[in-house]
Coordinates of C-alpha atoms in Angstrom, one line a residue:
Chain Y
G25 CA 31.7 -21.0 -21.3
Y26 CA 30.1 -21.1 -18.0
S27 CA 33.1 -22.4 -16.1
Q28 CA 34.9 -19.2 -17.2
L29 CA 32.5 -16.9 -15.3
P30 CA 34.3 -14.8 -12.6
R31 CA 32.5 -16.7 -9.9
Q32 CA 33.6 -20.0 -11.2
V33 CA 37.2 -19.0 -11.8
H34 CA 37.7 -16.8 -8.7
G35 CA 35.1 -18.5 -6.5
L36 CA 33.6 -16.3 -3.7
A37 CA 35.8 -13.4 -4.6
G38 CA 34.2 -13.3 -8.0
A39 CA 30.6 -13.2 -6.6
P40 CA 29.9 -9.6 -5.6
E41 CA 26.8 -10.6 -3.6
W42 CA 28.8 -12.9 -1.4
P43 CA 29.6 -10.5 1.4
A44 CA 25.9 -9.6 1.7
L45 CA 24.8 -13.3 1.6
R46 CA 27.5 -14.4 4.1
G47 CA 26.3 -11.5 6.4
M48 CA 22.9 -13.4 6.6
F49 CA 24.5 -16.6 7.9
P50 CA 24.2 -17.7 11.5
D51 CA 27.5 -18.8 13.1
V52 CA 28.1 -22.1 11.2
A53 CA 30.5 -23.5 13.7
G54 CA 29.5 -27.0 14.9
R55 CA 26.6 -27.2 12.3
R56 CA 25.8 -29.9 9.8
A57 CA 25.3 -27.9 6.6
I58 CA 23.8 -28.6 3.2
D59 CA 24.7 -26.6 0.0
L60 CA 21.9 -27.0 -2.5
G61 CA 23.3 -26.5 -6.0
C62 CA 26.9 -26.5 -4.8
G63 CA 28.5 -26.2 -8.3
F64 CA 32.3 -26.4 -7.9
G65 CA 31.9 -26.4 -4.1
W66 CA 33.2 -23.0 -3.2
V67 CA 30.7 -22.4 -0.4
S68 CA 30.8 -26.1 0.8
R69 CA 34.5 -25.6 1.4
W70 CA 34.0 -22.1 3.0
L71 CA 31.5 -23.7 5.4
R72 CA 34.0 -26.2 6.6
E73 CA 36.7 -23.6 6.9
N74 CA 34.4 -21.7 9.1
G75 CA 33.6 -24.5 11.5
A76 CA 30.8 -26.6 10.0
I77 CA 31.4 -30.1 11.2
Q78 CA 29.9 -31.8 8.1
V79 CA 28.8 -30.5 4.7
L80 CA 26.8 -32.1 2.0
G81 CA 27.0 -30.5 -1.5
I82 CA 24.3 -31.4 -4.0
D83 CA 24.3 -30.6 -7.7
L84 CA 22.6 -31.9 -10.8
S85 CA 25.7 -31.5 -12.9
E86 CA 28.0 -34.5 -13.0
S87 CA 30.9 -32.4 -14.3
M88 CA 30.6 -29.8 -11.5
I89 CA 30.5 -32.5 -8.9
A90 CA 33.5 -34.1 -10.4
R91 CA 35.4 -30.8 -10.3
A92 CA 34.2 -30.1 -6.8
R93 CA 35.5 -33.5 -5.7
Q94 CA 38.9 -32.9 -7.4
T95 CA 39.2 -29.5 -5.6
T96 CA 38.4 -30.9 -2.1
T97 CA 40.5 -33.0 0.2
D98 CA 38.3 -32.7 3.3
S99 CA 36.6 -35.9 4.2
A100 CA 33.9 -34.0 6.1
I101 CA 32.6 -32.7 2.8
T102 CA 30.5 -35.0 0.7
Y103 CA 29.4 -34.1 -2.8
R104 CA 26.5 -35.9 -4.5
I105 CA 24.7 -35.7 -7.8
A106 CA 21.0 -35.2 -7.3
D107 CA 18.0 -33.3 -8.7
L108 CA 16.4 -30.9 -6.3
E109 CA 13.0 -31.4 -8.0
M110 CA 13.0 -35.0 -6.6
I111 CA 15.5 -35.2 -3.7
E112 CA 14.3 -36.3 -0.3
L113 CA 16.6 -35.5 2.6
P114 CA 16.4 -37.3 6.0
E115 CA 14.4 -35.4 8.6
A116 CA 16.0 -32.9 11.0
S117 CA 19.5 -33.9 9.7
F118 CA 20.9 -30.5 8.9
D119 CA 21.5 -27.3 11.0
F120 CA 22.0 -25.0 8.1
A121 CA 20.8 -24.9 4.5
F122 CA 22.3 -22.8 1.8
S123 CA 21.7 -22.3 -1.9
S124 CA 23.2 -19.9 -4.4
L125 CA 21.5 -19.0 -7.6
T126 CA 19.8 -22.4 -8.0
F127 CA 16.1 -22.2 -6.8
H128 CA 15.0 -20.3 -9.9
Y129 CA 15.7 -23.4 -11.9
I130 CA 13.2 -25.4 -9.8
S131 CA 9.7 -25.8 -11.0
D132 CA 8.1 -27.0 -7.8
F133 CA 9.4 -24.5 -5.2
D134 CA 6.6 -25.4 -2.7
R135 CA 7.7 -29.0 -2.6
L136 CA 11.3 -28.0 -2.2
T137 CA 10.7 -25.6 0.7
R138 CA 8.6 -28.1 2.6
M139 CA 11.3 -30.8 2.1
I140 CA 14.1 -28.4 3.2
H141 CA 12.0 -27.4 6.2
R142 CA 11.6 -31.0 7.3
S143 CA 15.3 -31.7 6.8
L144 CA 16.4 -28.8 9.2
T145 CA 16.5 -29.0 12.9
P146 CA 14.2 -26.5 14.7
G147 CA 15.7 -23.0 14.9
S148 CA 18.0 -23.6 11.9
H149 CA 18.4 -21.2 9.0
L150 CA 17.9 -21.4 5.3
V151 CA 19.9 -18.7 3.4
F152 CA 19.6 -18.5 -0.4
S153 CA 20.0 -16.3 -3.4
I154 CA 17.9 -16.5 -6.6
E155 CA 17.8 -14.3 -9.7
H156 CA 15.5 -11.4 -8.9
P157 CA 12.1 -11.6 -10.5
I158 CA 12.6 -8.0 -11.8
F159 CA 15.6 -9.4 -13.7
M160 CA 13.7 -12.5 -15.0
A161 CA 10.2 -11.4 -15.8
A162 CA 10.4 -9.8 -19.2
D163 CA 10.2 -11.4 -22.6
H164 CA 13.4 -9.6 -23.6
P165 CA 15.5 -9.2 -20.5
N166 CA 18.1 -6.9 -22.0
W167 CA 19.3 -3.3 -21.1
I168 CA 17.5 -0.5 -22.9
E169 CA 17.9 3.3 -22.5
D170 CA 15.4 5.8 -21.1
E171 CA 14.7 9.2 -22.8
D172 CA 17.8 10.6 -21.0
G173 CA 20.0 7.8 -22.1
R174 CA 20.0 6.2 -18.7
K175 CA 20.5 2.4 -18.5
T176 CA 17.0 1.0 -17.9
W177 CA 15.7 -2.5 -17.4
P178 CA 12.5 -3.6 -19.0
V179 CA 9.8 -5.4 -17.0
N180 CA 6.7 -7.1 -18.4
R181 CA 4.8 -10.3 -17.7
Y182 CA 5.7 -9.8 -14.0
A183 CA 2.3 -11.3 -12.8
I184 CA 2.5 -14.2 -15.3
E185 CA 4.5 -16.7 -13.4
G186 CA 6.2 -19.8 -14.8
E187 CA 8.8 -20.7 -17.4
R188 CA 11.2 -18.3 -18.9
R189 CA 13.6 -19.6 -21.6
T190 CA 16.9 -17.9 -22.2
D191 CA 20.1 -18.7 -24.1
W192 CA 22.7 -18.6 -21.4
F193 CA 25.8 -20.7 -22.2
A194 CA 23.3 -23.3 -23.5
K195 CA 20.3 -23.0 -25.8
D196 CA 16.9 -22.7 -24.2
V197 CA 17.8 -22.8 -20.5
V198 CA 14.5 -23.0 -18.5
K199 CA 14.1 -20.8 -15.5
Y200 CA 10.9 -20.3 -13.4
H201 CA 9.7 -16.8 -12.7
R202 CA 8.0 -16.3 -9.4
K203 CA 6.8 -13.1 -7.8
I204 CA 8.6 -12.1 -4.6
G205 CA 5.4 -12.6 -2.8
T206 CA 5.1 -16.2 -4.1
T207 CA 8.7 -17.1 -3.0
L208 CA 8.2 -15.6 0.5
G209 CA 4.7 -17.2 0.7
A210 CA 6.1 -20.7 0.0
L211 CA 8.6 -20.3 2.8
I212 CA 6.0 -19.0 5.3
R213 CA 3.6 -21.7 4.4
A214 CA 6.3 -24.3 4.9
G215 CA 6.8 -23.0 8.5
F216 CA 9.8 -20.6 8.0
T217 CA 10.0 -17.2 9.5
I218 CA 11.4 -14.6 7.1
E219 CA 14.4 -13.0 8.8
A220 CA 15.9 -10.9 6.0
V221 CA 15.3 -10.0 2.4
D222 CA 18.0 -8.2 0.4
E223 CA 17.9 -7.1 -3.2
F224 CA 21.6 -7.1 -3.8
A225 CA 23.3 -3.9 -4.9
P226 CA 27.0 -3.3 -5.0
S227 CA 28.6 -1.0 -2.4
A228 CA 30.5 2.2 -3.4
Q229 CA 33.7 0.4 -2.7
Q230 CA 32.8 -2.5 -5.0
I231 CA 31.9 -0.1 -7.8
R232 CA 35.3 1.7 -7.4
D233 CA 37.0 -1.7 -7.6
N234 CA 34.9 -2.9 -10.5
P235 CA 33.1 -0.1 -12.4
A236 CA 31.1 -2.6 -14.4
L237 CA 29.1 -3.2 -11.3
E238 CA 27.6 0.3 -11.4
Q239 CA 24.7 -0.8 -13.6
E240 CA 23.6 -3.1 -10.8
L241 CA 22.2 0.0 -9.1
E242 CA 19.6 0.4 -11.8
R243 CA 17.8 -2.9 -11.2
P244 CA 18.3 -5.8 -8.8
M245 CA 19.8 -8.9 -10.3
M246 CA 19.6 -11.1 -7.2
L247 CA 17.2 -11.6 -4.3
L248 CA 18.8 -12.8 -1.1
V249 CA 16.6 -14.4 1.6
A250 CA 17.3 -15.6 5.2
A251 CA 14.6 -17.7 6.7
R252 CA 14.5 -19.7 9.9
R253 CA 12.7 -22.9 10.8
Q254 CA 10.6 -22.1 13.9
E255 CA 11.6 -23.7 17.1
Chain J
G164 CA -8.9 15.9 -9.6
Y165 CA -7.9 13.4 -7.0
S166 CA -11.4 13.1 -5.5
Q167 CA -12.7 11.9 -8.9
L168 CA -10.5 8.8 -8.9
P169 CA -12.6 5.6 -9.1
R170 CA -11.5 4.6 -5.6
Q171 CA -12.6 7.9 -4.2
V172 CA -16.0 8.0 -6.0
H173 CA -16.8 4.3 -5.7
G174 CA -14.9 3.5 -2.6
L175 CA -13.8 0.0 -2.1
A176 CA -15.5 -1.2 -5.3
G177 CA -13.2 1.2 -7.2
A178 CA -10.1 -0.3 -5.7
P179 CA -9.2 -3.5 -7.6
E180 CA -6.7 -4.7 -4.9
W181 CA -9.3 -4.5 -2.1
P182 CA -10.4 -8.2 -2.3
A183 CA -6.7 -9.2 -2.0
L184 CA -6.0 -6.8 0.8
R185 CA -9.2 -7.7 2.7
G186 CA -8.2 -11.4 2.3
M187 CA -5.1 -10.6 4.5
F188 CA -7.2 -9.3 7.4
P189 CA -7.7 -11.2 10.6
D190 CA -11.3 -11.4 11.8
V191 CA -11.8 -7.7 12.9
A192 CA -14.8 -8.4 15.1
G193 CA -14.3 -7.0 18.6
R194 CA -11.1 -5.3 17.7
R195 CA -10.0 -1.7 18.2
A196 CA -8.7 -0.7 14.7
I197 CA -6.7 2.2 13.3
D198 CA -6.8 3.3 9.7
L199 CA -3.6 5.2 8.9
G200 CA -4.2 7.5 5.9
C201 CA -7.9 6.9 6.0
G202 CA -8.8 9.4 3.2
F203 CA -12.6 9.6 2.9
G204 CA -13.0 6.8 5.5
W205 CA -14.1 3.9 3.3
V206 CA -12.1 1.3 5.1
S207 CA -12.8 2.8 8.6
R208 CA -16.5 2.3 7.9
W209 CA -16.0 -1.2 6.5
L210 CA -14.1 -2.1 9.7
R211 CA -17.0 -1.0 11.8
E212 CA -19.6 -2.8 9.6
N213 CA -17.5 -5.9 10.0
G214 CA -17.5 -5.8 13.8
A215 CA -14.6 -3.6 14.9
I216 CA -15.7 -2.1 18.2
Q217 CA -13.8 1.2 17.7
V218 CA -12.0 2.8 14.7
L219 CA -9.6 5.7 14.6
G220 CA -9.1 7.1 11.1
I221 CA -6.0 9.4 10.7
D222 CA -5.2 11.6 7.7
L223 CA -3.1 14.6 7.0
S224 CA -5.7 16.1 4.7
E225 CA -8.2 18.4 6.4
S226 CA -10.6 18.2 3.5
M227 CA -10.5 14.5 3.4
I228 CA -11.2 14.3 7.2
A229 CA -14.0 16.8 6.8
R230 CA -15.5 14.7 4.0
A231 CA -15.0 11.4 6.0
R232 CA -16.9 13.0 9.0
Q233 CA -19.7 14.1 6.8
T234 CA -20.1 10.6 5.4
T235 CA -20.1 8.9 8.8
T236 CA -22.8 8.7 11.4
D237 CA -21.3 6.1 13.6
S238 CA -20.0 7.4 16.9
A239 CA -17.6 4.5 17.3
I240 CA -15.5 5.9 14.4
T241 CA -13.3 8.9 15.2
Y242 CA -11.4 10.8 12.5
R243 CA -8.4 12.9 13.3
I244 CA -6.0 15.1 11.3
A245 CA -2.5 14.0 12.0
D246 CA 0.9 13.6 10.3
L247 CA 2.2 10.0 10.3
E248 CA 5.8 11.4 10.3
M249 CA 5.2 12.7 13.8
I250 CA 2.2 11.0 15.4
E251 CA 2.6 9.0 18.6
L252 CA -0.1 6.6 19.5
P253 CA -0.7 5.3 23.0
E254 CA 0.9 1.9 23.7
A255 CA -1.0 -1.3 23.1
S256 CA -4.2 0.5 22.3
F257 CA -5.1 -1.1 19.0
D258 CA -5.8 -4.7 18.0
F259 CA -5.6 -4.1 14.2
A260 CA -3.7 -1.5 12.1
F261 CA -4.4 -0.8 8.5
S262 CA -3.1 1.5 5.9
S263 CA -3.9 1.9 2.2
L264 CA -1.4 3.5 -0.2
T265 CA 0.0 5.9 2.3
F266 CA 3.4 4.7 3.7
H267 CA 5.3 5.5 0.5
Y268 CA 4.7 9.2 1.3
I269 CA 6.5 8.7 4.7
S270 CA 10.2 9.5 4.9
D271 CA 11.0 7.8 8.2
F272 CA 9.4 4.4 7.8
D273 CA 11.6 2.9 10.6
R274 CA 10.2 5.3 13.1
L275 CA 6.6 4.7 11.9
T276 CA 6.9 0.9 12.1
R277 CA 8.3 1.0 15.6
M278 CA 5.5 3.3 16.7
I279 CA 2.8 1.2 15.1
H280 CA 4.4 -1.9 16.7
R281 CA 4.2 -0.3 20.2
S282 CA 0.6 0.8 19.6
L283 CA -0.6 -2.7 18.9
T284 CA -1.5 -5.4 21.4
P285 CA 0.7 -8.5 21.2
G286 CA -0.5 -10.9 18.4
S287 CA -2.2 -8.1 16.5
H288 CA -1.9 -7.5 12.7
L289 CA -0.7 -4.7 10.6
V290 CA -2.0 -4.9 7.0
F291 CA -1.0 -2.3 4.4
S292 CA -0.5 -1.5 0.8
I293 CA 2.1 0.8 -0.8
E294 CA 3.1 1.6 -4.3
H295 CA 5.4 -1.2 -5.5
P296 CA 9.0 -0.1 -5.7
I297 CA 9.1 -1.5 -9.3
F298 CA 6.4 1.1 -10.1
M299 CA 8.2 3.9 -8.3
A300 CA 11.9 3.5 -8.9
A301 CA 12.5 5.0 -12.4
D302 CA 13.2 8.5 -13.3
H303 CA 10.5 8.3 -15.9
P304 CA 7.8 5.9 -14.7
N305 CA 5.8 5.7 -17.8
W306 CA 4.8 2.8 -20.1
I307 CA 7.1 2.0 -23.0
E308 CA 7.0 -0.8 -25.6
D309 CA 9.4 -3.6 -26.1
E310 CA 10.6 -4.8 -29.5
D311 CA 7.4 -6.8 -30.1
G312 CA 5.2 -3.8 -29.1
R313 CA 4.4 -5.3 -25.7
K314 CA 3.6 -2.9 -22.9
T315 CA 6.7 -2.7 -20.8
W316 CA 7.6 -0.9 -17.6
P317 CA 11.0 0.8 -17.2
V318 CA 13.1 0.2 -14.1
N319 CA 16.2 2.2 -13.2
R320 CA 17.6 3.6 -9.9
Y321 CA 16.1 0.7 -8.0
A322 CA 19.0 0.5 -5.5
I323 CA 19.0 4.3 -5.1
E324 CA 16.5 4.8 -2.3
G325 CA 14.8 8.0 -1.3
E326 CA 12.8 10.8 -2.8
R327 CA 10.9 10.5 -6.0
R328 CA 9.0 13.5 -7.3
T329 CA 6.0 13.2 -9.6
D330 CA 3.2 15.4 -10.8
W331 CA 0.1 13.5 -9.7
F332 CA -2.9 15.8 -9.3
A333 CA -0.5 18.3 -7.7
K334 CA 2.9 19.5 -8.8
D335 CA 5.9 17.8 -7.3
V336 CA 4.4 15.2 -5.0
V337 CA 7.2 13.7 -3.0
K338 CA 7.2 9.9 -2.5
Y339 CA 9.9 7.7 -0.9
H340 CA 11.3 4.8 -2.9
R341 CA 12.4 1.9 -0.7
K342 CA 13.5 -1.6 -1.9
I343 CA 11.1 -4.4 -0.9
G344 CA 14.0 -5.7 1.4
T345 CA 14.1 -2.4 3.2
T346 CA 10.4 -2.3 3.8
L347 CA 10.3 -5.8 5.1
G348 CA 13.5 -5.3 7.1
A349 CA 12.0 -2.3 8.9
L350 CA 9.0 -4.4 9.9
I351 CA 11.2 -7.4 11.1
R352 CA 13.5 -5.1 13.1
A353 CA 10.5 -3.5 14.8
G354 CA 9.4 -6.9 16.0
F355 CA 6.8 -7.9 13.4
T356 CA 6.6 -11.3 11.7
I357 CA 5.9 -11.2 8.0
E358 CA 2.8 -13.2 7.3
A359 CA 2.1 -12.5 3.7
V360 CA 3.5 -10.4 0.8
D361 CA 1.4 -9.9 -2.3
E362 CA 2.2 -8.0 -5.4
F363 CA -1.3 -7.3 -6.6
A364 CA -2.3 -8.5 -10.0
P365 CA -5.9 -8.5 -11.2
S366 CA -7.8 -11.7 -11.6
A367 CA -9.1 -13.0 -14.9
Q368 CA -12.6 -12.0 -13.8
Q369 CA -11.5 -8.5 -12.9
I370 CA -9.9 -8.1 -16.3
R371 CA -13.1 -9.3 -18.0
D372 CA -15.1 -6.7 -16.0
N373 CA -12.5 -3.9 -16.6
P374 CA -10.2 -4.6 -19.6
A375 CA -8.0 -1.6 -18.6
L376 CA -6.7 -3.7 -15.7
E377 CA -4.9 -6.1 -18.1
Q378 CA -1.8 -3.9 -18.2
E379 CA -1.4 -4.6 -14.4
L380 CA -0.2 -8.1 -15.4
E381 CA 2.9 -6.5 -16.9
R382 CA 4.3 -4.9 -13.7
P383 CA 3.1 -4.7 -10.1
M384 CA 1.7 -1.4 -9.1
M385 CA 1.1 -2.2 -5.5
L386 CA 2.8 -4.2 -2.7
L387 CA 0.5 -5.6 0.0
V388 CA 1.9 -6.8 3.3
A389 CA 0.5 -8.5 6.3
A390 CA 2.6 -8.5 9.4
R391 CA 1.9 -9.5 13.0
R392 CA 3.2 -8.2 16.3
Q393 CA 4.8 -11.2 18.0
E394 CA 3.0 -12.5 21.1

């Protein structure tokens, strides 16, 4: 099941996009950080190990939060069960916001970005990853081959935003497809400046270490974004 | 041939993305504008008709510039043959920069964005369209069908940036595939703030008027970007 995924078992070492994502972080030392969709808490703990003075990890899953609590002995990390569709965070109470592969499960991204913006101190960063819309758009998001036998990814319904249902460890998981322009537009309208956009692809070294990653050159699976609340 | 394309014959009315692109413009009244890859000069003339006090249209094609000059009687518009790979514009000499479907022919986009940035006055906008990387990436960028017979666009080699050769009115036209993150990153590094990103899709009204546009809902053909030189 889900908890057997490399990134759940091996944590950050099992997430090939982690070096690229971490490369978008500001220096987190001395910051109060929030980890939105913290899962087992791998990044929450990394943030503390790298100097964050306080970390709040939020997840909808009771079992993940239970496991995160079991794995953590640091009293400066708090885990809480909460739904990002509804949550209200106190104003200007965090100096860094992070989220890994969570926001594409959120229906009202405009509300969420405005709320995150309010919860950050001026000048603070939001860094997050989502499934790339190229990866999510199609009715049948499965590898096909082109006329030369090259691995090829199908795209259709790209401009038709909204629900996508897949069977991924559970039946009928609901995700929300948004164009890149829509995701970036929500951030800009909320008052963020876009600082970096990366469509994760594995490095040559990563492919040598794990040849299964080579197919990630064909189509981007993840979109990484760094944005900053204006001063 | 190329000059028989709807957008060449009918001008802006033949370009379905024009309303979206124009919607990204600042008020151009009183501005000195540059149209990079002006073709027959449709947008150069529109800019003057909408109050720009001076317009410079640049294109590599002698025949297009000749035709643009024939079609223009306004002495405040100047057309010039020049190669965007090489051109140097005087510093802070324009208050608006525009480009339609040209930058994907440019190999050194970093150089070009830095040069445009220098040529703009602080606070001025750059608005442009390019072919969308989803449209350009694959070895064989042609419609296919999915298992339900739905029009589907193939993506492969997305992370492998660089030359793409196609036969489009001429043999072996060279275009340069860049990830969205790379395009936006070049602008940000040059000192631009990203103000809007739009992956053009036709409106319901446009599809009623021209049913052939419906397939543009399946995959984005064009990326539209508005960026602003920081004050």
